[in-house]
mmCIF file of C-alpha atoms in Angstrom:
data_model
loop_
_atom_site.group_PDB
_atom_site.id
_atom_site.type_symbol
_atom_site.label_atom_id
_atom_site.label_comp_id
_atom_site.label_asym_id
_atom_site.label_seq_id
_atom_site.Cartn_x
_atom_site.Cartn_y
_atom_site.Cartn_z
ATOM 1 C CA UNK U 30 -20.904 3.930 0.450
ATOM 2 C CA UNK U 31 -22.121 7.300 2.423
ATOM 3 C CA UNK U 32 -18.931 9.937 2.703
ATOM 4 C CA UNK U 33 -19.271 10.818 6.192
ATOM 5 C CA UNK U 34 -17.841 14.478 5.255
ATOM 6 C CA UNK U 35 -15.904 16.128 2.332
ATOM 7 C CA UNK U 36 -12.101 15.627 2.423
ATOM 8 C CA UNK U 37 -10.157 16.578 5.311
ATOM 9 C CA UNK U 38 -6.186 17.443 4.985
ATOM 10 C CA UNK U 39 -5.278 16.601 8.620
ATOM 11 C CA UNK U 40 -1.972 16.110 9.807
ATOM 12 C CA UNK U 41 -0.968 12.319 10.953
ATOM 13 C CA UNK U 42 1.429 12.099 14.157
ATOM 14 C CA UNK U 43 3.353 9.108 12.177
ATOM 15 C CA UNK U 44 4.407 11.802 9.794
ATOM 16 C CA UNK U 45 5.242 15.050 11.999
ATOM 17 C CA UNK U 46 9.445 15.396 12.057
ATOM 18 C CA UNK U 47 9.111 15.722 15.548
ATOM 19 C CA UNK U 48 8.059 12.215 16.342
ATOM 20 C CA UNK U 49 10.692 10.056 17.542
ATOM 21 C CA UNK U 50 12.096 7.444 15.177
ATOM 22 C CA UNK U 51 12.075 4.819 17.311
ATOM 23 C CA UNK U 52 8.706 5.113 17.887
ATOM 24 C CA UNK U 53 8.184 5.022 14.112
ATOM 25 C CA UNK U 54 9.303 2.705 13.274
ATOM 26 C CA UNK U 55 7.233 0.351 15.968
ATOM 27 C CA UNK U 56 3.769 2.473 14.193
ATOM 28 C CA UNK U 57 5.916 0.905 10.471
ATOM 29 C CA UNK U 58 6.214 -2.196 11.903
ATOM 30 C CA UNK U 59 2.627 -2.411 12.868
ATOM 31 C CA UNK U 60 1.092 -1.141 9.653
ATOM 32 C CA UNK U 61 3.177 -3.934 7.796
ATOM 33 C CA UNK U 62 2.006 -6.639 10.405
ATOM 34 C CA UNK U 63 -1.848 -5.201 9.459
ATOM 35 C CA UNK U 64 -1.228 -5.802 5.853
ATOM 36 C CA UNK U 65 0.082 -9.458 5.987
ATOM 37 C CA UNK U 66 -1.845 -10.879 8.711
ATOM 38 C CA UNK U 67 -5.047 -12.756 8.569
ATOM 39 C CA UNK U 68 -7.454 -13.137 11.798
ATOM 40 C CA UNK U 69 -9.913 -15.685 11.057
ATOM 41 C CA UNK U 70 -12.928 -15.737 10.862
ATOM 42 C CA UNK U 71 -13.216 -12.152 10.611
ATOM 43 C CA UNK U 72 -10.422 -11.925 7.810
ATOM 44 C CA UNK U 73 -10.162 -14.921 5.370
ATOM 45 C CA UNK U 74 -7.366 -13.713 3.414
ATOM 46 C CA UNK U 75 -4.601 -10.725 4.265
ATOM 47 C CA UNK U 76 -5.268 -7.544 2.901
ATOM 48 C CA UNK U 77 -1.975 -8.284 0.674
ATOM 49 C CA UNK U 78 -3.447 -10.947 -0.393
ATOM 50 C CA UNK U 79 -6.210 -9.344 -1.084
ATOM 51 C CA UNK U 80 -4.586 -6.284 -4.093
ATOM 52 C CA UNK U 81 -2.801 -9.417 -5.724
ATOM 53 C CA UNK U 82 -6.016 -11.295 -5.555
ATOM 54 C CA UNK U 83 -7.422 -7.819 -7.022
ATOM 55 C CA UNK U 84 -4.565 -7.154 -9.276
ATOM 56 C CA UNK U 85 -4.871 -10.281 -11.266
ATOM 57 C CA UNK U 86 -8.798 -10.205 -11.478
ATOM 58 C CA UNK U 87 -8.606 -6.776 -13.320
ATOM 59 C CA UNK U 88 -5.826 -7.047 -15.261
ATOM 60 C CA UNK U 89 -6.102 -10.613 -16.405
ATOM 61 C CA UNK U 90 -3.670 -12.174 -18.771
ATOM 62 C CA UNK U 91 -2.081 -8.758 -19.172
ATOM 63 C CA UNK U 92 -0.824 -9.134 -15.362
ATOM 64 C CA UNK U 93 2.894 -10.274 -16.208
ATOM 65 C CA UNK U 94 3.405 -7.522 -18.701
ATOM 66 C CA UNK U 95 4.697 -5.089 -16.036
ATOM 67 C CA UNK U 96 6.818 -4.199 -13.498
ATOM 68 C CA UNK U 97 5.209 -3.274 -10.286
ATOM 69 C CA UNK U 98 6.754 -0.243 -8.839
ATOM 70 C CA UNK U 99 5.817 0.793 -5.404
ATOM 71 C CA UNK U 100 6.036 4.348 -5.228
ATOM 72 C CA UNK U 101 5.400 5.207 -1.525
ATOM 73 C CA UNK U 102 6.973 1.896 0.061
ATOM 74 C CA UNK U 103 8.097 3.092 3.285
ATOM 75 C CA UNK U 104 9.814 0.305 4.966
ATOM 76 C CA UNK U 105 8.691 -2.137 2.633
ATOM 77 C CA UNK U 106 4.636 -1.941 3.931
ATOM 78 C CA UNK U 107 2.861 -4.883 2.109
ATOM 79 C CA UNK U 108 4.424 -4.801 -0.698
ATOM 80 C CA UNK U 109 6.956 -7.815 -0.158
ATOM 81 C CA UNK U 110 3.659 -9.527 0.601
ATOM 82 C CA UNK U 111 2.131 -8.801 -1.874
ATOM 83 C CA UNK U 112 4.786 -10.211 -4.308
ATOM 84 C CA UNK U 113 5.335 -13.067 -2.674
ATOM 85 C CA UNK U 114 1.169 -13.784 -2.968
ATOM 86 C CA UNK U 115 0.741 -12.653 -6.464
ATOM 87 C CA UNK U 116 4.260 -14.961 -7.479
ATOM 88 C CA UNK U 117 2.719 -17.788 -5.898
ATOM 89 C CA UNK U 118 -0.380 -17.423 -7.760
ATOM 90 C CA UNK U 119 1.258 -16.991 -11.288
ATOM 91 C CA UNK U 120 3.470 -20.416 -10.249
ATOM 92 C CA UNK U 121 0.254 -22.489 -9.019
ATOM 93 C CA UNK U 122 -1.402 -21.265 -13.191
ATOM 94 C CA UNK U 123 1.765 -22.016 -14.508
ATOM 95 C CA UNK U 124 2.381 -25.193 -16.900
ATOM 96 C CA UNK U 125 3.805 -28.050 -14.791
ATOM 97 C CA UNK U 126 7.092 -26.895 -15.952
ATOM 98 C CA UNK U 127 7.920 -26.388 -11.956
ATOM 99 C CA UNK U 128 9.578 -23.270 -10.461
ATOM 100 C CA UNK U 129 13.136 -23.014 -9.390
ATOM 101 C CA UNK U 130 11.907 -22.235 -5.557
ATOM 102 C CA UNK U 131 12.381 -18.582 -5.722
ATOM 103 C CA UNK U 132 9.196 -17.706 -7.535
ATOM 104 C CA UNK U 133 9.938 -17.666 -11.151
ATOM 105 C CA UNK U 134 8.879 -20.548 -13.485
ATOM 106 C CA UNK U 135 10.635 -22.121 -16.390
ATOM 107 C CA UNK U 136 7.885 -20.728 -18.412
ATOM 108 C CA UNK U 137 9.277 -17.324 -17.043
ATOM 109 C CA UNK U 138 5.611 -16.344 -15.036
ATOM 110 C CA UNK U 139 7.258 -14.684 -11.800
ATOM 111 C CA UNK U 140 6.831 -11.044 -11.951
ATOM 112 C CA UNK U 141 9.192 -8.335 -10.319
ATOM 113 C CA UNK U 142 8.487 -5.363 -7.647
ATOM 114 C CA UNK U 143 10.272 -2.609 -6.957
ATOM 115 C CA UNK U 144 10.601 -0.727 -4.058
ATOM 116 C CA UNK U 145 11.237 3.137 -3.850
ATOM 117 C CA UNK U 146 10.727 6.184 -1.871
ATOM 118 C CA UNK U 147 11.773 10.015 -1.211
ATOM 119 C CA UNK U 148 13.219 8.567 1.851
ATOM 120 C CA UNK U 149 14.730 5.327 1.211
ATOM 121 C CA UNK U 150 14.644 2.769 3.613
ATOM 122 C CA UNK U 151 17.938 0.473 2.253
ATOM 123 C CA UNK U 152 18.237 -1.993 5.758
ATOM 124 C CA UNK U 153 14.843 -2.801 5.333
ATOM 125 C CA UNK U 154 14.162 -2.920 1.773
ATOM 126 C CA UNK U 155 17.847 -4.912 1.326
ATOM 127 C CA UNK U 156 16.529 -7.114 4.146
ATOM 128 C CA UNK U 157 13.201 -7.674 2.173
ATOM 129 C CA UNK U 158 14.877 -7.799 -1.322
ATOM 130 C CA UNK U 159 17.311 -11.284 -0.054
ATOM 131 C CA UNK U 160 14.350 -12.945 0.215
ATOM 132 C CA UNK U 161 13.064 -12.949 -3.186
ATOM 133 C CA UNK U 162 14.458 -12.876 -6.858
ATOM 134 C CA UNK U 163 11.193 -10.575 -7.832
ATOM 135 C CA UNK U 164 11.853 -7.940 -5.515
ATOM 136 C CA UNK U 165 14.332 -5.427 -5.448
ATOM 137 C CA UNK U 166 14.849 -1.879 -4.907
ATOM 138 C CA UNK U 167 16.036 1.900 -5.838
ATOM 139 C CA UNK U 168 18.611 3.277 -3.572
ATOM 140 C CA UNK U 169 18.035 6.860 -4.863
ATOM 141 C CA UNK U 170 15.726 8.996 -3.297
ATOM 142 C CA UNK U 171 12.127 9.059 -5.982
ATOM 143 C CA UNK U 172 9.842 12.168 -6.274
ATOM 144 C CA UNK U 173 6.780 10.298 -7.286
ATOM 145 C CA UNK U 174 5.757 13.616 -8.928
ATOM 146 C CA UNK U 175 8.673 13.675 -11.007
ATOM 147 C CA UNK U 176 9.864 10.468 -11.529
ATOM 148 C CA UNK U 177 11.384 9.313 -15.055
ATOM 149 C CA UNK U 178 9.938 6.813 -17.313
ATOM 150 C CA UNK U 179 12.069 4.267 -17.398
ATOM 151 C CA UNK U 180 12.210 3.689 -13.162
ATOM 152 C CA UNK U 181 12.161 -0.088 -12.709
ATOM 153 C CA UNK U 182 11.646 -1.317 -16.138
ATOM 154 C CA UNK U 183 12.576 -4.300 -17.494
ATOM 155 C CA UNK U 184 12.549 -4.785 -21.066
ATOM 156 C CA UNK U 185 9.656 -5.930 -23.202
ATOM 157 C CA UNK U 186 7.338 -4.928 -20.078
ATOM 158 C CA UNK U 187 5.782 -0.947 -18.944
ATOM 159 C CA UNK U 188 5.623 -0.193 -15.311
ATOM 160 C CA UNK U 189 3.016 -0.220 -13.033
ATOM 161 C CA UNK U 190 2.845 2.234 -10.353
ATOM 162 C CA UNK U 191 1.524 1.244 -6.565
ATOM 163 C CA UNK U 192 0.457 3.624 -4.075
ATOM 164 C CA UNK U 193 -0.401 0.862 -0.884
ATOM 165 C CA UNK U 194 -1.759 3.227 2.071
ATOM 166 C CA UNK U 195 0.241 6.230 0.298
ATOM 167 C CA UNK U 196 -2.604 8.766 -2.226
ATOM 168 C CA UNK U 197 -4.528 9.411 0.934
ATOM 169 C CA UNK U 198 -0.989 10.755 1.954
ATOM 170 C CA UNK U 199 -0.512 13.269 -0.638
ATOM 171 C CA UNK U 200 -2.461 17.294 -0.441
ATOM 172 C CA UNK U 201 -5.054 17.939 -4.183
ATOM 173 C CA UNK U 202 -1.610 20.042 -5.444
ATOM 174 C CA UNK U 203 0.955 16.939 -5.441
ATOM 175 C CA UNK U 204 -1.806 14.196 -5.614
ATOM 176 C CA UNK U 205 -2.501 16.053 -9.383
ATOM 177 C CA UNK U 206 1.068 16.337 -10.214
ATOM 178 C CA UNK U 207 1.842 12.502 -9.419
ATOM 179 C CA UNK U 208 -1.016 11.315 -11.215
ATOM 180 C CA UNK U 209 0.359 13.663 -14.079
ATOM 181 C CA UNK U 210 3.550 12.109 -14.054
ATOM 182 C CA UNK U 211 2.222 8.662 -14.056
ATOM 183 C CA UNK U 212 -0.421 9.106 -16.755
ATOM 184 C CA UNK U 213 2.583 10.206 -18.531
ATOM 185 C CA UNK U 214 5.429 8.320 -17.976
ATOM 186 C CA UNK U 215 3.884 4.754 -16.966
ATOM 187 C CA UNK U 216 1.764 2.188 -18.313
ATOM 188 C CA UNK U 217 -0.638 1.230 -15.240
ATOM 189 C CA UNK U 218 -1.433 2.397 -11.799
ATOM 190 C CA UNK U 219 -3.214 0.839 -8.576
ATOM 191 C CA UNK U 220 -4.255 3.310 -6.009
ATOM 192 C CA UNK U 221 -5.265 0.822 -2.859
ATOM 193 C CA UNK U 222 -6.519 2.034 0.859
ATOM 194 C CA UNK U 223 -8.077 0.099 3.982
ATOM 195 C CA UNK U 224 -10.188 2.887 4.910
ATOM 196 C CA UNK U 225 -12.437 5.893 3.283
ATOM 197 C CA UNK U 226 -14.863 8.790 4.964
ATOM 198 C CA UNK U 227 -16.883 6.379 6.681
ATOM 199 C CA UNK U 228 -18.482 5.279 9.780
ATOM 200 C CA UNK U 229 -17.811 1.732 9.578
ATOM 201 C CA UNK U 230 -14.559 2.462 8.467
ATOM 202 C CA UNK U 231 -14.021 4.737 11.863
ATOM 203 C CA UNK U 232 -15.256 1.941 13.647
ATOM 204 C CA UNK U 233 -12.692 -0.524 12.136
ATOM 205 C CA UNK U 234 -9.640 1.545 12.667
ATOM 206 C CA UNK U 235 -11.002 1.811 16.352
ATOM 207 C CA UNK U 236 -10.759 -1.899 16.785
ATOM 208 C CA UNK U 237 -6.806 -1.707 15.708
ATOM 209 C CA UNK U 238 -6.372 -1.053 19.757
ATOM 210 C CA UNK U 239 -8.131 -4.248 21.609
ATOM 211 C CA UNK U 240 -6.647 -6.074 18.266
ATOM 212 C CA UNK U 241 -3.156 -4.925 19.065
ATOM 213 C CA UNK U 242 -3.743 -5.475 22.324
ATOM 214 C CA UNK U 243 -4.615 -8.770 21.371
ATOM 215 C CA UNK U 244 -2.016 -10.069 19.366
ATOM 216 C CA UNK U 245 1.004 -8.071 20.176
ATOM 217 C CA UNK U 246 2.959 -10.949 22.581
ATOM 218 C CA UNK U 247 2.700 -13.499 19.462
ATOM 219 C CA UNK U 248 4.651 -10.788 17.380
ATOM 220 C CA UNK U 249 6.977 -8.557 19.049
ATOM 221 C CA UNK U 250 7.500 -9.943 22.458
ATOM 222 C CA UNK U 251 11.326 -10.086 21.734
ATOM 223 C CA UNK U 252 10.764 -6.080 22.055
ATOM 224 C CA UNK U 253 10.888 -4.754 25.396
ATOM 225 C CA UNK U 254 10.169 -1.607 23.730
ATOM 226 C CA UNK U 255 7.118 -2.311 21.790
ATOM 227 C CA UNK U 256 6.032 -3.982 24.825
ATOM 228 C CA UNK U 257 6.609 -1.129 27.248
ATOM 229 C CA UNK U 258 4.750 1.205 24.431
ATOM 230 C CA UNK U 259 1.466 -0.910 24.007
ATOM 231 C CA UNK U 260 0.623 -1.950 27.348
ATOM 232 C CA UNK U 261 2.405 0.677 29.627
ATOM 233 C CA UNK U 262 2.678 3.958 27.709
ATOM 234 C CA UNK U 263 0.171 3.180 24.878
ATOM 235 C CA UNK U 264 1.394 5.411 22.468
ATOM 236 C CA UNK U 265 1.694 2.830 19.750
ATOM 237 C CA UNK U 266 -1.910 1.818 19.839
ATOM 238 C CA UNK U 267 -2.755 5.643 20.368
ATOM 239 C CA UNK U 268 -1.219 6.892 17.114
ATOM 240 C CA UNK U 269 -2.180 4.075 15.144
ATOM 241 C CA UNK U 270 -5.702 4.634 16.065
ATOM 242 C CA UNK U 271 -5.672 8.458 15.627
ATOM 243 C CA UNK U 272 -3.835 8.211 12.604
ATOM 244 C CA UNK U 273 -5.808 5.637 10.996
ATOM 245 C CA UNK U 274 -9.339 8.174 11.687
ATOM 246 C CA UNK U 275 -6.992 11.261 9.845
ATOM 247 C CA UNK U 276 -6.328 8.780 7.360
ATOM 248 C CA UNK U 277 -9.974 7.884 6.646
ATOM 249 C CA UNK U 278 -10.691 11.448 6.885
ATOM 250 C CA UNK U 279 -7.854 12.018 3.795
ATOM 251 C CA UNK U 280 -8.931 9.012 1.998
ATOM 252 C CA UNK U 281 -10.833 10.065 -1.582
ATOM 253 C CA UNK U 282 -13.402 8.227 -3.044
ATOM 254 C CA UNK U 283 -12.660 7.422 -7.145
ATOM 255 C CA UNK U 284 -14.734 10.101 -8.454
ATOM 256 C CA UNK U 285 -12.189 12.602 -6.391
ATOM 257 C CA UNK U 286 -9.406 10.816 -8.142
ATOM 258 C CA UNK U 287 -10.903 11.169 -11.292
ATOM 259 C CA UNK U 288 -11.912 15.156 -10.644
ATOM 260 C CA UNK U 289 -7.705 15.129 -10.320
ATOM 261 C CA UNK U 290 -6.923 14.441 -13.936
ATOM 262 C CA UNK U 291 -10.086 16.389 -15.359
ATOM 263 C CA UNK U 292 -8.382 17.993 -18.363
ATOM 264 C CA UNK U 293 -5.368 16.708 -18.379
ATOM 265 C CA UNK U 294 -4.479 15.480 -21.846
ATOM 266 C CA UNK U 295 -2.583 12.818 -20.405
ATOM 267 C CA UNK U 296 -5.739 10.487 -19.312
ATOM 268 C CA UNK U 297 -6.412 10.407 -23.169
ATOM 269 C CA UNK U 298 -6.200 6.253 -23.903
ATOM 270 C CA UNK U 299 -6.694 5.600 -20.420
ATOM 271 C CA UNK U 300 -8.935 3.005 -19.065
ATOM 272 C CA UNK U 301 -10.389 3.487 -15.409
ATOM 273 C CA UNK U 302 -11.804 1.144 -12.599
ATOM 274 C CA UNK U 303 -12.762 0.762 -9.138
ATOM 275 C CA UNK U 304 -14.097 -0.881 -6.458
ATOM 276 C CA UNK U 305 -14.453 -2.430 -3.025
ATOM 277 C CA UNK U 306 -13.644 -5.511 -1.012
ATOM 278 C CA UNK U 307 -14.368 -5.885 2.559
ATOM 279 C CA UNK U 308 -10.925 -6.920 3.987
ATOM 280 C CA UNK U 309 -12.354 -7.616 7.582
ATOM 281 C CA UNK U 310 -15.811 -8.594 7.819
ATOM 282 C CA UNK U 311 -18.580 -6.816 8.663
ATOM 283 C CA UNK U 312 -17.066 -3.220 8.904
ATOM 284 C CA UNK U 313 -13.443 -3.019 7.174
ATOM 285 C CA UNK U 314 -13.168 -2.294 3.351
ATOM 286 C CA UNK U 315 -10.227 -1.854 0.705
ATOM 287 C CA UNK U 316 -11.305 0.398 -1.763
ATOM 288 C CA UNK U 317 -9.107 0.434 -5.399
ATOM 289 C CA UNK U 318 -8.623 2.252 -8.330
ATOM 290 C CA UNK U 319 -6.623 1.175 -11.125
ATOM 291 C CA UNK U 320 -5.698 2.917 -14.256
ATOM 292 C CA UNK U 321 -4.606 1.409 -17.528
ATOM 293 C CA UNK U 322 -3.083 2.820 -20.700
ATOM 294 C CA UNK U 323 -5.309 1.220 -23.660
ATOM 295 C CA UNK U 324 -3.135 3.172 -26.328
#
C-alpha cells in the first residue's frame, strides 16, 4: 500500500456545526446504508459483514469473552449490523441446542454491543436496540478519552472498544489520549476504516456519487427530501464524496497508530495486528487494527 501523502487534518463538512441537521442526518443515513449493503459482483459480502467476519478470524475462540462497545456510534453506523452478522455466526457454530430467535443460544453464544457517543443519538439507537437482545445502549454522553472501566461490562467478560469510521476522526492530541484510556481501562480494541491515503482509495470514494445515484430510489424514495437533495440539489452526494477524500486524507496507516502509544507504559502486555480486506473489488479496501491485552 503506497501513502499518497503524510497525514492531513482537514475539516469534513458532515462535522462543521454549521451544517444543517437535516441534511445530516440524510449524509448518517447514507454512511449506514454503505456499511450494510452488498452490490454484487463487485461486493460479495457488506463491509459489516466484513469486521465480524474479521473480528472472529483474529480473535478466535476468545471472541465471546467481551463486550463490544462502540465508542464513536453516531446514529448507530454499522454497528447494529455488525451484531446482528457476528450473532448469526456464533448461532450457525453453536451446538444444535437451537436459539431462542433473538440471537442468543441455549449454550449462551450471542454476544452483546453497546452503543455510545459524546452526542447520543437515543431515537435511533432505542430504535436499533428493540430489535435485538445483544444490543443496547448508554444514554449518557461518553468522552472516549476519558471513559471509565467498567462502561458496558457484563460480568465474567472485559470490553472491547470499536472505533467503525471514527480514529480517522480524532486530531494526534485526542487520538493518543483515547488510545491511553483504552490501553488502560479495556481489554481489546478494533480500529476499522473503508479508506486510507491512497489513490485507489480516492477513486472508490469517487464512485459513492454514480453509486448513489444508482441506488437511491430502492432506498429512500419515501423521502422527498433525500430525493430533492441527490438528484436536484446534489448536496448529499457532494459531501459524501468530499468528505470521504478528507477522510482518506485523515486515515493513518498502523504504524501511525502504533507511533501513538510509543512509550506509553500502558501498551505493556499488549498484543497488536493489522491488516487489509478489499471490501469492493478492485479498488475499495478496509484496513484494521486490533489490539489485545495478553496480561
Amino acid at each position: 500500500m503506497v501513502l499518497l501523502t503524510p497525514r492531513i487534518h482537514f475539516y469534513e463538512i458532515n462535522d462543521q456545526s454549521w451544517f444543517p441537521p437535516y441534511l445530516r442526518s440524510k449524509i448518517q443515513s447514507c454512511l449506514t446504508l454503505f456499511w450494510s449493503i452488498a452490490v454484487p459482483p463487485v461486493q460479495p459480502s457488506s463491509p459489516a459483514s466484513l469486521v465480524a467476519t474479521t473480528l472472529q478470524y483474529v480473535l478466535g475462540r476468545a471472541i465471546t469473552s467481551y463486550t463490544y462497545v462502540d465508542f464513536a456510534a453516531g446514529a448507530g453506523g454499522p454497528t447494529p449490523y455488525i451484531e446482528r452478522d457476528l450473532n448469526a455466526r456464533l448461532l450457525a457454530q453453536s451446538a444444535p441446542g437451537k436459539a431462542n430467535g433473538k440471537g442468543k443460544t441455549r449454550g449462551g453464544q450471542g454476544v452483546d454491543f453497546v452503543l455510545t457517543d459524546i452526542h447520543p443519538h437515543l431515537d435511533a439507537w432505542e430504535a436499533a436496540a428493540k430489535k435485538s437482545e445483544n444490543l443496547r445502549f448508554i444514554a449518557q454522553s461518553v468522552d472516549a478519552g476519558d471513559a471509565p472501566r467498567d462502561l458496558g461490562q457484563e460480568k465474567g467478560k472485559g470490553v472491547f472498544r470499536l472505533f467503525n469510521l471514527a480514529f480517522h476522526h480524532f486530531d494526534d492530541k485526542l487520538a493518543a489520549r483515547i488510545l491511553k484510556n483504552t490501553l488502560e481501562r479495556s481489554a481489546g480494541f478494533g480500529i476499522f476504516e473503508l479508506q486510507g491515503r491512497t489513490l485507489s482509495s480516492l477513486f472508490t470514494v469517487s464512485m459513492m456519487w454514480p453509486l448513489l445515484l444508482l441506488i437511491t430510489p430502492f432506498h429512500f424514495w419515501r423521502s422527498p427530501g433525500h430525493l430533492f437533495f441527490t438528484y436536484i440539489v446534489p448536496v448529499v452526494p457532494f459531501v459524501l464524496v468530499f468528505d470521504g477524500w478528507v477522510s482518506s486524507l485523515r486515515t493513518r496507516s498502523p504504524e501511525e497508530v502504533l507511533a501513538l502509544m510509543e512509550g506509553m507504559v500502558e501498551a505493556e502486555g499488549w498484543r497488536f495486528r493489522s491488516g487489509s480486506e478489499v471490501h469492493t473489488w478492485p479498488t475499495g479496501e478496509m484496513t484494521w487494527f486490533i489490539g489485545v491485552r495478553e496480561n
